[in-house]
Amino acid sequence: MTRIIVKNLPSSVSAQKLKDTFSLKGQVTDVQLKYDKDGNFRHFGFIGFKNDTEADSALTYFNNTFVGSCKIQVERCVNLGESTKGKKENKTTEVFPSPVPVKNVKPTKKQDTSNIPEDPEFAEFREIHSRGQKDKIWDNDGIDGSVTKPISTKNGSDANEEAELTDKIAHKKELSDLEYLKSKVVPGEEETDKSSKLSVKEVKIPKDYMHLKVRGFSCQVKKKDIKEFFAPLKLDSIRLPPKVKGVAYIGFSSEKEMKKALNKHRSFHAGHRISVVKSEKKTSLNEDPQIQKKNEAWVRQENDMKKEETVAESGRIFIRNLAYTVTEEDLEALFSRYGPLAETHLPIDKYSRKIKGFAFVTYVIPENAVRAYTALDGTAFQGRMLHLMAGKPKPSEGDDDDAEGTSYKKKKLKELKSKAASAHNWNTLFLGTNAVATLMAERYSTTKEQVLLESRDGQQQQQSVAVRLALGETQLVAETKQFLLENGIELNAFQDVPKQRSKTVILVKNLDAQANVEELRDLFSPFGELGRVLLPPRGVTAIIEFLEPTEAKAAFRKLAYSKFRHMPLYLEWAPVDVFRTAAQRLVSTPIENKLKVKDEGAVAALEENNPISSDKVEEQPEQDTTLFIKNLNFSTTDETLHQHFESCGRIFSATVARKKDPKNPGQYLSMGYGFVQFLSKKSTVTALKELQNSTLDGHVIELKRSSRAENKEETLATARKTSSKNKEPISSKLLVRNIPFEATIKEVKELFKPFGELKAVRLPKKMAGNESHRGFAFIDFITKQDAKRAFESLSASTHLYGRRLVLEWAASEDTVEDVRRRTTSHFSEGPPTKRNKKLDLASNGQESD
């Protein structure tokens, strides 16, 4: 349970003070102080924490401690609807104690009445009381023949008046016998008690006086002074507010008297000018027109919700009262326990950059939504009580397009937009034919027409246009891969079909060749705050990173298949691990990692503010100059580490390894080790000799050489090495699939010839004398190195006549020596395998028949 209740709080406590006090043990997500209807503090409140561990820690630490002069009591809250059996049983036993059995009760002795003198009235009294003990209370009284005298419990004149009244009723001739008997009936004790209680509970209805507000009296004015001021008028009510001095409210039962009192306006009393005005009657909440309008809106909304689908029909749940630290991952982890989720929507405020406190969750199976609704409604989540409701169906875009007369183009666009977020995988490095032709013409300073025309030397054709565009695309893809690697993109994520997609990174494809980063920022920035935006110099595929998933979804839904520079945008969610590092909001990046810096003055300012980084740019360190330092004090900083080692030589960098502090978001904790990199090997050797086992901030440190990559070139080389998941070449032969049927064997040779000398090219044809080939080919190179170079270049994204080529390693053909060796081994093995097995089974000194 992430929510606790704090009892016995002082009256002077505030929500902010309580939050500051309990935030010592964790992140407080909610503070609520409870008041009654009159605004009086009830001396208890609720506090919510981020997780259970922090709530338990706060309960243990603050229970039975003092806030001000009050000793508080801290307990765990229970979810809405959970029963607290222990508390209810205790209260029941206190209010209704079990009866104590009576043992050995002695019978009461009958009193001896023989010595009492005979008195008829006392005898009658004794007979009545003894009869009441024997008979049941609901039995009718028995009528005996003895005449009893009425016993009067009243004294003096009351008894005489009652007797006279009885005589008057008896002498009335018009009374019947039944009416006379009714008049003689005396009400019982129960009826008299009820009538007395009703008379006590009767509340006098206050008269509706006409009030005047009088201001200007002295602070010591009394009601007597006010009566003298308004004499000879009769004041029906006078009220002096306790917290407002010099003001009084007087009431009149008649309008005539009130008008006479208004004549006292601007008169003087004890040297003070008095103001007498009519007191405006306060309108009740129900009579307020604004509240009435709101109530009408609520009623209209409730009526609309009755027409909507239920949770069991739509599978969509509306969640409110969320903590402002909740993320989509937290919601998915909570609600995915009841079934697979189709969508999670967490709205973000554009100005505060925080969530709005509510969310929508849609299940694939509506039955799972019902289970989640039943189980989670009223439960505590990150310190707040969840309130679940049936969510309205998601509004569909372009409902008007379904009307008759809509063009096929609009219907097709709507269909494409609805399927834009599907999980199918586009080719990440795809380049359109038009874009390739434009970029090639720009690179070689020619026109697109010359690129697309077939070059001829006399009557002999030199190169096919399809091959020329395929080779140009291969070159552009290779440059794009190099650019992405240098800017922190993990290309391994694009090799296979991604199991999980990112919620903040979008791949933007089919861009115009002339598009730039500024145009893309202007296109996507209206939907939210952007992180990194990468666009290769000659690429038509960009990577857009948002900082909030909700804003990324809005941009994806709105811009998918929309036109940008007369071309439709193809959007796809990037793999979840496309970036090697997480997004940073307001952290300045090093100068060497910046993609494009146009303002040279800004670069100069950064270099002046960071002299160490400017040294890095001017002079690079030598190989093997990094030291690994162990056993550092957790309070040691980068500056302290730099000062400790600067006596050994020029330092390129000195950093202490850190990790995120889970208790304090945005802060970091030291991991107890660090790295120091010198510019020269001589300084490294000097540090190993002189500062080994030296003391830094009270800790004896250990030094050894570091094996991590020390410069950018080694890091990129390692990344390129690990990014390739292709198997090592098993031969020098490649199998090429998905070759277009209009391609010829000559074009296939021209495509693979630039990567090395070819041994053979085979393009199998269909049977029955058909000249068409079967759509695949075998390419055999002289060396494995040439085959590997062709595989790495053409397998990324190369299209021939619009179809992407698929390359695989093929098994090498058997030579004559291989056939002879296999035949020899076959005939030299001896008897057949089955007979050998049979003989082995019968081998126990006996032969098999």
PDB file of N, CA and C in Angstrom, residues 648-683:
ATOM      1  N   CYS A 648      51.345  14.644 -12.792  1.00  0.00           N
ATOM      2  CA  CYS A 648      52.067  13.658 -13.605  1.00  0.00           C
ATOM      3  C   CYS A 648      52.123  14.038 -15.078  1.00  0.00           C
ATOM      4  N   GLY A 649      51.346  15.002 -15.512  1.00  0.00           N
ATOM      5  CA  GLY A 649      51.381  15.404 -16.908  1.00  0.00           C
ATOM      6  C   GLY A 649      50.049  16.007 -17.334  1.00  0.00           C
ATOM      7  N   ARG A 650      49.960  16.311 -18.603  1.00  0.00           N
ATOM      8  CA  ARG A 650      48.747  16.920 -19.142  1.00  0.00           C
ATOM      9  C   ARG A 650      47.629  15.877 -19.213  1.00  0.00           C
ATOM     10  N   ILE A 651      46.491  16.250 -18.701  1.00  0.00           N
ATOM     11  CA  ILE A 651      45.343  15.333 -18.611  1.00  0.00           C
ATOM     12  C   ILE A 651      44.342  15.683 -19.706  1.00  0.00           C
ATOM     13  N   PHE A 652      43.894  14.648 -20.391  1.00  0.00           N
ATOM     14  CA  PHE A 652      42.880  14.838 -21.421  1.00  0.00           C
ATOM     15  C   PHE A 652      41.467  14.839 -20.811  1.00  0.00           C
ATOM     16  N   SER A 653      41.218  13.935 -19.885  1.00  0.00           N
ATOM     17  CA  SER A 653      39.916  13.890 -19.201  1.00  0.00           C
ATOM     18  C   SER A 653      40.065  13.154 -17.885  1.00  0.00           C
ATOM     19  N   ALA A 654      39.246  13.550 -16.909  1.00  0.00           N
ATOM     20  CA  ALA A 654      39.196  12.895 -15.601  1.00  0.00           C
ATOM     21  C   ALA A 654      37.736  12.830 -15.182  1.00  0.00           C
ATOM     22  N   THR A 655      37.207  11.630 -15.129  1.00  0.00           N
ATOM     23  CA  THR A 655      35.785  11.461 -14.835  1.00  0.00           C
ATOM     24  C   THR A 655      35.589  10.388 -13.768  1.00  0.00           C
ATOM     25  N   VAL A 656      34.598  10.619 -12.913  1.00  0.00           N
ATOM     26  CA  VAL A 656      34.175   9.644 -11.906  1.00  0.00           C
ATOM     27  C   VAL A 656      32.904   8.979 -12.417  1.00  0.00           C
ATOM     28  N   ALA A 657      32.891   7.654 -12.435  1.00  0.00           N
ATOM     29  CA  ALA A 657      31.718   6.928 -12.915  1.00  0.00           C
ATOM     30  C   ALA A 657      30.543   7.170 -11.971  1.00  0.00           C
ATOM     31  N   ARG A 658      29.403   7.473 -12.545  1.00  0.00           N
ATOM     32  CA  ARG A 658      28.205   7.769 -11.752  1.00  0.00           C
ATOM     33  C   ARG A 658      27.012   7.004 -12.290  1.00  0.00           C
ATOM     34  N   LYS A 659      25.991   6.872 -11.431  1.00  0.00           N
ATOM     35  CA  LYS A 659      24.710   6.264 -11.794  1.00  0.00           C
ATOM     36  C   LYS A 659      23.585   7.138 -11.250  1.00  0.00           C
ATOM     37  N   LYS A 660      22.401   6.940 -11.765  1.00  0.00           N
ATOM     38  CA  LYS A 660      21.253   7.731 -11.331  1.00  0.00           C
ATOM     39  C   LYS A 660      20.854   7.384  -9.897  1.00  0.00           C
ATOM     40  N   ASP A 661      20.493   8.422  -9.148  1.00  0.00           N
ATOM     41  CA  ASP A 661      20.034   8.230  -7.776  1.00  0.00           C
ATOM     42  C   ASP A 661      18.542   7.878  -7.802  1.00  0.00           C
ATOM     43  N   PRO A 662      18.167   6.649  -7.391  1.00  0.00           N
ATOM     44  CA  PRO A 662      16.733   6.293  -7.451  1.00  0.00           C
ATOM     45  C   PRO A 662      15.876   7.087  -6.488  1.00  0.00           C
ATOM     46  N   LYS A 663      16.462   7.582  -5.383  1.00  0.00           N
ATOM     47  CA  LYS A 663      15.673   8.317  -4.400  1.00  0.00           C
ATOM     48  C   LYS A 663      15.522   9.785  -4.775  1.00  0.00           C
ATOM     49  N   ASN A 664      16.491  10.344  -5.488  1.00  0.00           N
ATOM     50  CA  ASN A 664      16.448  11.754  -5.877  1.00  0.00           C
ATOM     51  C   ASN A 664      16.562  11.843  -7.392  1.00  0.00           C
ATOM     52  N   PRO A 665      15.445  11.904  -8.104  1.00  0.00           N
ATOM     53  CA  PRO A 665      15.496  11.979  -9.568  1.00  0.00           C
ATOM     54  C   PRO A 665      16.246  13.218 -10.032  1.00  0.00           C
ATOM     55  N   GLY A 666      17.051  13.019 -11.078  1.00  0.00           N
ATOM     56  CA  GLY A 666      17.836  14.121 -11.612  1.00  0.00           C
ATOM     57  C   GLY A 666      19.223  14.242 -11.008  1.00  0.00           C
ATOM     58  N   GLN A 667      19.513  13.474  -9.955  1.00  0.00           N
ATOM     59  CA  GLN A 667      20.820  13.496  -9.315  1.00  0.00           C
ATOM     60  C   GLN A 667      21.529  12.168  -9.545  1.00  0.00           C
ATOM     61  N   TYR A 668      22.845  12.182  -9.324  1.00  0.00           N
ATOM     62  CA  TYR A 668      23.672  11.012  -9.619  1.00  0.00           C
ATOM     63  C   TYR A 668      24.526  10.659  -8.402  1.00  0.00           C
ATOM     64  N   LEU A 669      24.853   9.378  -8.301  1.00  0.00           N
ATOM     65  CA  LEU A 669      25.678   8.863  -7.214  1.00  0.00           C
ATOM     66  C   LEU A 669      26.974   8.308  -7.785  1.00  0.00           C
ATOM     67  N   SER A 670      28.062   8.484  -7.040  1.00  0.00           N
ATOM     68  CA  SER A 670      29.346   7.944  -7.453  1.00  0.00           C
ATOM     69  C   SER A 670      29.345   6.428  -7.309  1.00  0.00           C
ATOM     70  N   MET A 671      30.038   5.745  -8.234  1.00  0.00           N
ATOM     71  CA  MET A 671      30.112   4.284  -8.218  1.00  0.00           C
ATOM     72  C   MET A 671      31.425   3.781  -7.619  1.00  0.00           C
ATOM     73  N   GLY A 672      32.266   4.684  -7.136  1.00  0.00           N
ATOM     74  CA  GLY A 672      33.479   4.271  -6.440  1.00  0.00           C
ATOM     75  C   GLY A 672      34.681   4.019  -7.333  1.00  0.00           C
ATOM     76  N   TYR A 673      34.571   4.326  -8.615  1.00  0.00           N
ATOM     77  CA  TYR A 673      35.717   4.184  -9.512  1.00  0.00           C
ATOM     78  C   TYR A 673      35.635   5.271 -10.580  1.00  0.00           C
ATOM     79  N   GLY A 674      36.730   5.436 -11.337  1.00  0.00           N
ATOM     80  CA  GLY A 674      36.781   6.473 -12.345  1.00  0.00           C
ATOM     81  C   GLY A 674      37.869   6.204 -13.365  1.00  0.00           C
ATOM     82  N   PHE A 675      38.017   7.156 -14.304  1.00  0.00           N
ATOM     83  CA  PHE A 675      38.988   7.028 -15.384  1.00  0.00           C
ATOM     84  C   PHE A 675      39.737   8.351 -15.526  1.00  0.00           C
ATOM     85  N   VAL A 676      41.037   8.249 -15.774  1.00  0.00           N
ATOM     86  CA  VAL A 676      41.884   9.406 -16.062  1.00  0.00           C
ATOM     87  C   VAL A 676      42.652   9.104 -17.342  1.00  0.00           C
ATOM     88  N   GLN A 677      42.537   9.997 -18.321  1.00  0.00           N
ATOM     89  CA  GLN A 677      43.218   9.809 -19.593  1.00  0.00           C
ATOM     90  C   GLN A 677      44.214  10.940 -19.810  1.00  0.00           C
ATOM     91  N   PHE A 678      45.454  10.572 -20.061  1.00  0.00           N
ATOM     92  CA  PHE A 678      46.526  11.533 -20.313  1.00  0.00           C
ATOM     93  C   PHE A 678      46.703  11.715 -21.811  1.00  0.00           C
ATOM     94  N   LEU A 679      47.423  12.769 -22.150  1.00  0.00           N
ATOM     95  CA  LEU A 679      47.696  13.023 -23.555  1.00  0.00           C
ATOM     96  C   LEU A 679      48.878  12.213 -24.067  1.00  0.00           C
ATOM     97  N   SER A 680      49.752  11.783 -23.201  1.00  0.00           N
ATOM     98  CA  SER A 680      50.952  11.054 -23.631  1.00  0.00           C
ATOM     99  C   SER A 680      51.120   9.790 -22.796  1.00  0.00           C
ATOM    100  N   LYS A 681      51.787   8.795 -23.364  1.00  0.00           N
ATOM    101  CA  LYS A 681      52.057   7.554 -22.642  1.00  0.00           C
ATOM    102  C   LYS A 681      53.027   7.771 -21.488  1.00  0.00           C
ATOM    103  N   LYS A 682      53.955   8.719 -21.656  1.00  0.00           N
ATOM    104  CA  LYS A 682      54.929   8.988 -20.605  1.00  0.00           C
ATOM    105  C   LYS A 682      54.241   9.422 -19.315  1.00  0.00           C
ATOM    106  N   SER A 683      53.208  10.264 -19.428  1.00  0.00           N
ATOM    107  CA  SER A 683      52.478  10.701 -18.242  1.00  0.00           C
ATOM    108  C   SER A 683      51.729   9.544 -17.597  1.00  0.00           C
TER     109      SER A 683
END
